[in-house]
Coordinates of C-alpha atoms and ligand atoms in Angstrom, one line a residue:
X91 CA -47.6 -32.2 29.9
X92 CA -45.2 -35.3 29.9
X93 CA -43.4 -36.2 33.2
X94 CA -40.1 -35.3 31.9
X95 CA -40.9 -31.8 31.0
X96 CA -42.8 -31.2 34.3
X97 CA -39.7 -32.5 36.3
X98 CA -37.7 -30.0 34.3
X99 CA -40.2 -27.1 35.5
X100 CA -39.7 -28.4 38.9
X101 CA -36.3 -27.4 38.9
X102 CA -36.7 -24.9 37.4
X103 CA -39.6 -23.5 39.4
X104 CA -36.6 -24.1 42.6
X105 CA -33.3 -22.6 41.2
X106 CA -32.7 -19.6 42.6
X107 CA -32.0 -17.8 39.7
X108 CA -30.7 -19.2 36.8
X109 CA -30.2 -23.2 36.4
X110 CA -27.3 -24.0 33.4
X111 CA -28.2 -26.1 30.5
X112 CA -25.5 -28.7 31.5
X113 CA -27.0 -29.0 35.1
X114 CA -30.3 -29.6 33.6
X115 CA -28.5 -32.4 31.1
X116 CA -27.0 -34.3 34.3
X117 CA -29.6 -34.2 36.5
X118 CA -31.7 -35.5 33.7
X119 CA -29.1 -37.6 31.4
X120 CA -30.5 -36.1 28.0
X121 CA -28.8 -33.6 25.5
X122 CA -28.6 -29.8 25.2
X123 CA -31.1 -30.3 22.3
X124 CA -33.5 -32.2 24.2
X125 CA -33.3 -29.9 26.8
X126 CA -34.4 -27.0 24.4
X127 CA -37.3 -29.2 23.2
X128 CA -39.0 -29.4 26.6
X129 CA -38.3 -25.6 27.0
X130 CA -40.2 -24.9 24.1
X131 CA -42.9 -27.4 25.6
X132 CA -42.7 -25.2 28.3
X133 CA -43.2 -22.0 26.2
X134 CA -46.0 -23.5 24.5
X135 CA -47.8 -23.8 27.7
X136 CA -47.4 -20.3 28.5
X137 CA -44.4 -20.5 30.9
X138 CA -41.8 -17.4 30.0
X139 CA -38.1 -19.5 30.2
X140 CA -35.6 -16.5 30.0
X141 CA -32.4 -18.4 27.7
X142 CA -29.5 -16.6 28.7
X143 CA -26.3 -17.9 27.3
X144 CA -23.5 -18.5 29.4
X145 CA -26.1 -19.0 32.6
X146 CA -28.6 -21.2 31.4
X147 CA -32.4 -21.2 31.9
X148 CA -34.7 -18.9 34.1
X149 CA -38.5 -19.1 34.6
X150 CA -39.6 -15.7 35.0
X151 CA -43.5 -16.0 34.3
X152 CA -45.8 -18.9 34.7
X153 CA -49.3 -19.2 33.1
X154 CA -52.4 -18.5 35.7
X155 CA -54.5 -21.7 34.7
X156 CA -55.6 -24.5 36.9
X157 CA -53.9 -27.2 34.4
X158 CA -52.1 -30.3 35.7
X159 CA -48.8 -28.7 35.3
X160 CA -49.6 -25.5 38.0
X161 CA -51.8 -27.9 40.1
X162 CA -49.5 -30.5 40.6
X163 CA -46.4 -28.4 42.2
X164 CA -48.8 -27.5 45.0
X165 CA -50.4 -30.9 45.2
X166 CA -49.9 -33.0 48.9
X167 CA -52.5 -35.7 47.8
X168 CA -52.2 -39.7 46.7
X169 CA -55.2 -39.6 44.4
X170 CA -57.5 -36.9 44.5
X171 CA -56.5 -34.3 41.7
X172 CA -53.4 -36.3 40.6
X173 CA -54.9 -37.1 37.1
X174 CA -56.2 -33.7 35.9
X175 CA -57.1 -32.9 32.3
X176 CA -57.2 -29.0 31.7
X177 CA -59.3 -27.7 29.2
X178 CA -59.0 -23.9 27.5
X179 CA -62.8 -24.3 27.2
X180 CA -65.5 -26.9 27.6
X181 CA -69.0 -26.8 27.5
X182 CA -69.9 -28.2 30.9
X183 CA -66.5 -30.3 32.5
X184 CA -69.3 -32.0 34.9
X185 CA -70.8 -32.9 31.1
X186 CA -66.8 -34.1 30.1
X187 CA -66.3 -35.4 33.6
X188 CA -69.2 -37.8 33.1
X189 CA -67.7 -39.4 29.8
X190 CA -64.4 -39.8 31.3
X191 CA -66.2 -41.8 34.1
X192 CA -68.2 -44.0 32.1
X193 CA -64.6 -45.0 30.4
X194 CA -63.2 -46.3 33.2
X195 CA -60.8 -44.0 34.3
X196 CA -59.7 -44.2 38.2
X197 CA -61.5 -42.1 41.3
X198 CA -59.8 -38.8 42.0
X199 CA -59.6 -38.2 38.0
X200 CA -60.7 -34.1 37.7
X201 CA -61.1 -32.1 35.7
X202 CA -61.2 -28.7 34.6
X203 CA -61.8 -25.6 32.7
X204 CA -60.9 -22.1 31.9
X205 CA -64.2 -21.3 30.6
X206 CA -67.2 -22.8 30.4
X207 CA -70.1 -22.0 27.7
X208 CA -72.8 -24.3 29.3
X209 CA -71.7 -24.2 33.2
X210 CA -74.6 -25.6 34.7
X211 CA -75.8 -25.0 38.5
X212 CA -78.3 -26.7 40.7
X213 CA -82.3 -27.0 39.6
X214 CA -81.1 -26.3 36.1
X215 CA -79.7 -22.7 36.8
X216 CA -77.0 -21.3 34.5
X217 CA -73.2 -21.5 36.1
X218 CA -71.7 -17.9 35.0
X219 CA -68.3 -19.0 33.9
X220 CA -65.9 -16.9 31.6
X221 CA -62.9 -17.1 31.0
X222 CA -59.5 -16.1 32.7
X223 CA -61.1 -15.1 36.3
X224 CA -62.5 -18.0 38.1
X225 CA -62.7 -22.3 38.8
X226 CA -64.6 -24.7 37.2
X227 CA -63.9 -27.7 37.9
X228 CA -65.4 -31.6 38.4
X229 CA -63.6 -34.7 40.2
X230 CA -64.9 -37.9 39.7
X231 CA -65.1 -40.1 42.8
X232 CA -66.3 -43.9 43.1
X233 CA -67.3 -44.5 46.9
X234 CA -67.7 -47.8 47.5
X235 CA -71.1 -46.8 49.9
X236 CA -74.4 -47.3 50.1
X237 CA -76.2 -45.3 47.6
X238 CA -78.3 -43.7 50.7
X239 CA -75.1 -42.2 51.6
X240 CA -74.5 -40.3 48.4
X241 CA -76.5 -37.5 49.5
X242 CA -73.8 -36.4 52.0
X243 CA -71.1 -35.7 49.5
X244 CA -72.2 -32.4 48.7
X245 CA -71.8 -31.4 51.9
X246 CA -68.3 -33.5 52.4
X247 CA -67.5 -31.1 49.3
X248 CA -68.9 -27.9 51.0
X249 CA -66.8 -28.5 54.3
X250 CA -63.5 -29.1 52.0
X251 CA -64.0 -26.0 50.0
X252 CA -64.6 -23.9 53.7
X253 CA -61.5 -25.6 55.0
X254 CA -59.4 -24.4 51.7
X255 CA -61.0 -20.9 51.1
X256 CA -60.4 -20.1 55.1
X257 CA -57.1 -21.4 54.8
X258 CA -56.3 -19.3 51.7
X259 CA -58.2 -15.8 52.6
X260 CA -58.1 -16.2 56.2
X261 CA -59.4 -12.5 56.3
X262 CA -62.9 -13.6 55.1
X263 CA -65.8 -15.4 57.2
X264 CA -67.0 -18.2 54.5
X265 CA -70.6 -19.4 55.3
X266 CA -72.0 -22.6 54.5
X267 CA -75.1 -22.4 53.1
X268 CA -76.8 -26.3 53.7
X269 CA -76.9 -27.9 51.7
X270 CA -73.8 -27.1 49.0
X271 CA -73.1 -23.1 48.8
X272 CA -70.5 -21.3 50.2
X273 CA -71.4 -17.3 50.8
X274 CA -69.4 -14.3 51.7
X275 CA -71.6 -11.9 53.4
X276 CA -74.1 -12.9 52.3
X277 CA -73.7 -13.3 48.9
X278 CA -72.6 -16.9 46.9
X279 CA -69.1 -17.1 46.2
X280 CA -69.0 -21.1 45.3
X281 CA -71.8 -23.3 43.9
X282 CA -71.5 -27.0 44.0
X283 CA -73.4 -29.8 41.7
X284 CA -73.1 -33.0 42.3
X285 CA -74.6 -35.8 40.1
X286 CA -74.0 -39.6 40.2
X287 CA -74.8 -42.5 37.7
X288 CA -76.2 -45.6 40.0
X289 CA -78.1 -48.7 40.2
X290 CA -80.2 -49.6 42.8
X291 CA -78.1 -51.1 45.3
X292 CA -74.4 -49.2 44.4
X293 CA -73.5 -46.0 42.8
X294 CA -71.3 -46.5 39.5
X295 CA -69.5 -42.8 40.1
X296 CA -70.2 -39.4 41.6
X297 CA -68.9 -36.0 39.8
X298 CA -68.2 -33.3 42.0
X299 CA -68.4 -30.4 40.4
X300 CA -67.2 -27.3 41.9
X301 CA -67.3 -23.5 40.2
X302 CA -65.9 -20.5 42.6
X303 CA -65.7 -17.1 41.9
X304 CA -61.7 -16.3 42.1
X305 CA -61.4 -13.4 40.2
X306 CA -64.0 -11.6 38.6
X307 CA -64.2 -7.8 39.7
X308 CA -66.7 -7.0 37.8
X309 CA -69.7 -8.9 38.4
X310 CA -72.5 -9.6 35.4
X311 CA -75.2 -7.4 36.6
X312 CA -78.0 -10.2 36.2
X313 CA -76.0 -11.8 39.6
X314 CA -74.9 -8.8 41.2
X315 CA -76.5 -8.9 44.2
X316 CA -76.4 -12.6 45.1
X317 CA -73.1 -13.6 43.7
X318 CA -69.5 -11.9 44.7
X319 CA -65.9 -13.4 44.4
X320 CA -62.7 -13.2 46.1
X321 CA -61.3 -10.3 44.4
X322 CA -64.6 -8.4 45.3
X323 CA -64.6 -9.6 49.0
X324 CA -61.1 -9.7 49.8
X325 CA -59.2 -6.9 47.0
X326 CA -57.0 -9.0 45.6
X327 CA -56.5 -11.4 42.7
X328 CA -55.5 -15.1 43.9
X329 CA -53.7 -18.2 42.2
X330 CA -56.5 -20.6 41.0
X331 CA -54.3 -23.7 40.8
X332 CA -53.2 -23.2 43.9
X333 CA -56.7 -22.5 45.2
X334 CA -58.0 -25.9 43.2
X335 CA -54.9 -27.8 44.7
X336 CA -55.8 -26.4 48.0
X337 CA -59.1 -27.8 47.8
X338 CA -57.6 -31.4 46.8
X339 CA -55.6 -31.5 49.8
X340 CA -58.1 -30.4 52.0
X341 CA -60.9 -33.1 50.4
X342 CA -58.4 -36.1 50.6
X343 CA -58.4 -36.7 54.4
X344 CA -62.3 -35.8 55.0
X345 CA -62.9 -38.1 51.9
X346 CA -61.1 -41.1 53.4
X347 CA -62.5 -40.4 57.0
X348 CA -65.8 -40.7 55.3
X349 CA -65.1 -43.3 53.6
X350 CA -64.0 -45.5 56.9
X351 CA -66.7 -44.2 59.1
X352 CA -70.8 -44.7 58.8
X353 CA -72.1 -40.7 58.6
X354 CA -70.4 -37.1 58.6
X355 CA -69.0 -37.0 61.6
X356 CA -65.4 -35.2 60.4
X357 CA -67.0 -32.4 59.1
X358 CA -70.1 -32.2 61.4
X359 CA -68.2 -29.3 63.6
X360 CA -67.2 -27.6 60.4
X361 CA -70.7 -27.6 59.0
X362 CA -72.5 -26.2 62.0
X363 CA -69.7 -23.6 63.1
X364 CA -69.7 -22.3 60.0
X365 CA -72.9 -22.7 59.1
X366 CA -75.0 -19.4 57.4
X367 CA -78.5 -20.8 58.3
X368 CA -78.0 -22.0 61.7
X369 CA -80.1 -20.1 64.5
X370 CA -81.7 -17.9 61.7
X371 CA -85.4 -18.4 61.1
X372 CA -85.8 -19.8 57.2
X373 CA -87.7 -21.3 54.5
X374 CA -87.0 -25.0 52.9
X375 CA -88.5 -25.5 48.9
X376 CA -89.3 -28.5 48.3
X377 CA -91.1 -30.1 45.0
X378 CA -94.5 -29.1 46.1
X379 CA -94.5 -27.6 49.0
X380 CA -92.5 -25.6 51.2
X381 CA -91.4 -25.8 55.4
X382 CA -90.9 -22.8 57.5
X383 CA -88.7 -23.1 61.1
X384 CA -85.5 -22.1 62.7
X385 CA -82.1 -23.7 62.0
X386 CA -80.9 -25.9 64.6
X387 CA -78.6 -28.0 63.4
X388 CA -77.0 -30.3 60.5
X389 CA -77.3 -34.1 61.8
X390 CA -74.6 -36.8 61.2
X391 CA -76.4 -38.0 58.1
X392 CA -76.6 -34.3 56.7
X393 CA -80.1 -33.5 57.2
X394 CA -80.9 -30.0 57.9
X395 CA -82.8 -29.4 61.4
X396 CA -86.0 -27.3 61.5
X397 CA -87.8 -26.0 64.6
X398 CA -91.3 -26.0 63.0
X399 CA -93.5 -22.7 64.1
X400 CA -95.3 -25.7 66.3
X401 CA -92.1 -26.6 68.2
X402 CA -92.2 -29.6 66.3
X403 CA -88.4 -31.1 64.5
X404 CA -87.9 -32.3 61.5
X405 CA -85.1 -33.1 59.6
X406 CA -84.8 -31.9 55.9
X407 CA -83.3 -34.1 53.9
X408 CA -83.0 -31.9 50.5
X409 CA -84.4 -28.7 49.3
X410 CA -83.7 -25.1 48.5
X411 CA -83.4 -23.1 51.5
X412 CA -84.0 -19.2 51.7
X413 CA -83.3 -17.1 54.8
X414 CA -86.8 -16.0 55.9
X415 CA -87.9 -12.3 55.2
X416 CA -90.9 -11.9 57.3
Ligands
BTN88 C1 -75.0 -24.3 42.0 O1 -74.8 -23.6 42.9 O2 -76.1 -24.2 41.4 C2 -74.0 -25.3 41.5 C3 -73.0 -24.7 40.6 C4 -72.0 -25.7 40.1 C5 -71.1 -25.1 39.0 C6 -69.9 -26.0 38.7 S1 -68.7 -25.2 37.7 C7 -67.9 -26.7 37.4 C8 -69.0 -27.7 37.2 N1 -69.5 -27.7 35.8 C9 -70.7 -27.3 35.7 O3 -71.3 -27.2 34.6 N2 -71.2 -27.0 36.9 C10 -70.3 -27.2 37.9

């Protein structure tokens, strides 16, 4: 949406009640007629204008998509999420997001999707994404840091999405599963796949992508029992653009605290108060082989800490971890 016509929703979005054509014409020095035209711009995007003559324009019904012109009205950020490309559907927006980084375009680029038909998850898992209920969505960052570092973004992205959930449905205790789920009693309520193009020495870009389940009521039996959303857990439907602004405020700050200091400090306290697997005896998967211990804690670089059976620690640097069932 141009500039002009999302300054007009602005106002619009503001006025309490109805806002006169004229006003509109002042405020923004163009005609009645090319005030109509960005109404109808409006319309097309799904915004009901009511035209009443005599009193001017009222916006009575706005579209529930995460596009660029719902996301930006609750944005607070300087980069992340200001340049967001919506799509109706797409196959994979961490598949689009990785073509728009290759081209160039700036960090904090995002973007996202109202459906996806080839979501993708961690270890090659399908992302269940249709349409209308929930957020997919990928940002593209460029963190000028050691490639050894990368491996903490996940779970920069992890702490962001607590912060913005807990903020949002305050009524719910979000877990974070190490080393990128968020869970609602139990069950996963936000997956997270992050994927980076690099050379030895520097990473070229990172894509963060993000899917949470907003609202879908009615979950597709095959994840029933490990998947649930916010509408299940909490009983009511929520706003996803505000929801994926949220999560751009909240990821600004720990991003650039990050980015200044050497490990993940900020978010340490987040990560372990929060954390679903802390103190609870589980199981680690790893490519061949797999670790059993207790929890203890997250360390500043982000690996997980196992008491072994042996009273041996070690610190888990990636893997697939289970609670334990024996
Ligand atoms: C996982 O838990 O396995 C990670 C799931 C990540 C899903 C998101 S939805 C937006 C972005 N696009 C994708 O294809 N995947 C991620």
């Amino acid at each position: 949406m141009n500039d002009l016509t999302l300054q007009i929703l602005q106002r619009l979005r503001q006025a309490d009640g109805f806002l006169s054509g004229g006003e509109i014409c002042r405020e923004f020095s163009m005609t009645r007629s090319a005030v109509w035209k960005h109404i109808g711009l409006l319309r097309e995007q799904g915004y009901l204008v009511e035209a009443v003559t005599g009193r001017g324009y009222r916006l009575t019904a706005t579209p529930d998509l995460p596009c660029d012109a719902e996301v930006q009205s609750f944005l607070e950020t300087r980069r992340i999420g200001r340049d967001l490309t919506f799509h109706e559907t797409a196959v994979s927006t961490n598949l689009l997001a990785k073509v728009m980084a290759r081209s160039g375009v700036p960090e904090g680029t995002a973007v996202s999707a109202d459906e996806q038909t080839g979501g993708r998850g961690r270890m090659l898992r399908r992302w269940v994404s249709p349409a209308g209920v929930n957020l997919y969505f990928s940002l593209i960052l460029r963190p000028a840091v050691s490639p050894g570092r990368i491996p903490q973004i996940p779970l920069l992205a992890a702490a962001a999405v607590h912060r913005s959930l807990s903020a949002s449905v305050p009524e719910l205790d979000f877990r974070i599963k190490w080393p990128n789920d968020i869970l609602v009693g139990g069950k996963k309520i936000c997956g997270i796949l992050c994927e980076m193009e690099s050379e030895a020495d520097i990473a070229h870009f990172v894509i963060v992508g993000i899917g949470i389940n907003v609202n879908l009521c009615e979950m597709p039996e095959e994840i029933s029992d490990i998947a649930t959303s916010l509408c299940l857990a909490a009983g009511r439907r929520y706003s996803r653009a505000r929801l994926l602004a949220s999560f751009f405020n909240s990821f600004e700050p720990l991003y650039d605290a990050w980015l200044e200091g050497e490990d993940l400090a900020p978010v340490l306290p987040v990560l372990e108060t929060h954390s679903y697997l802390l103190g609870r005896t589980i199981e680690v998967e790893q490519f061949n082989h797999r670790l059993r211990g207790i929890a203890v804690g997250i360390s500043p670089a982000g690996e997980l800490l196992l008491e072994m059976d042996n009273g041996e620690r070690k610190a888990v640097s990636s893997g697939e971890a289970h609670l334990s069932v024996e």
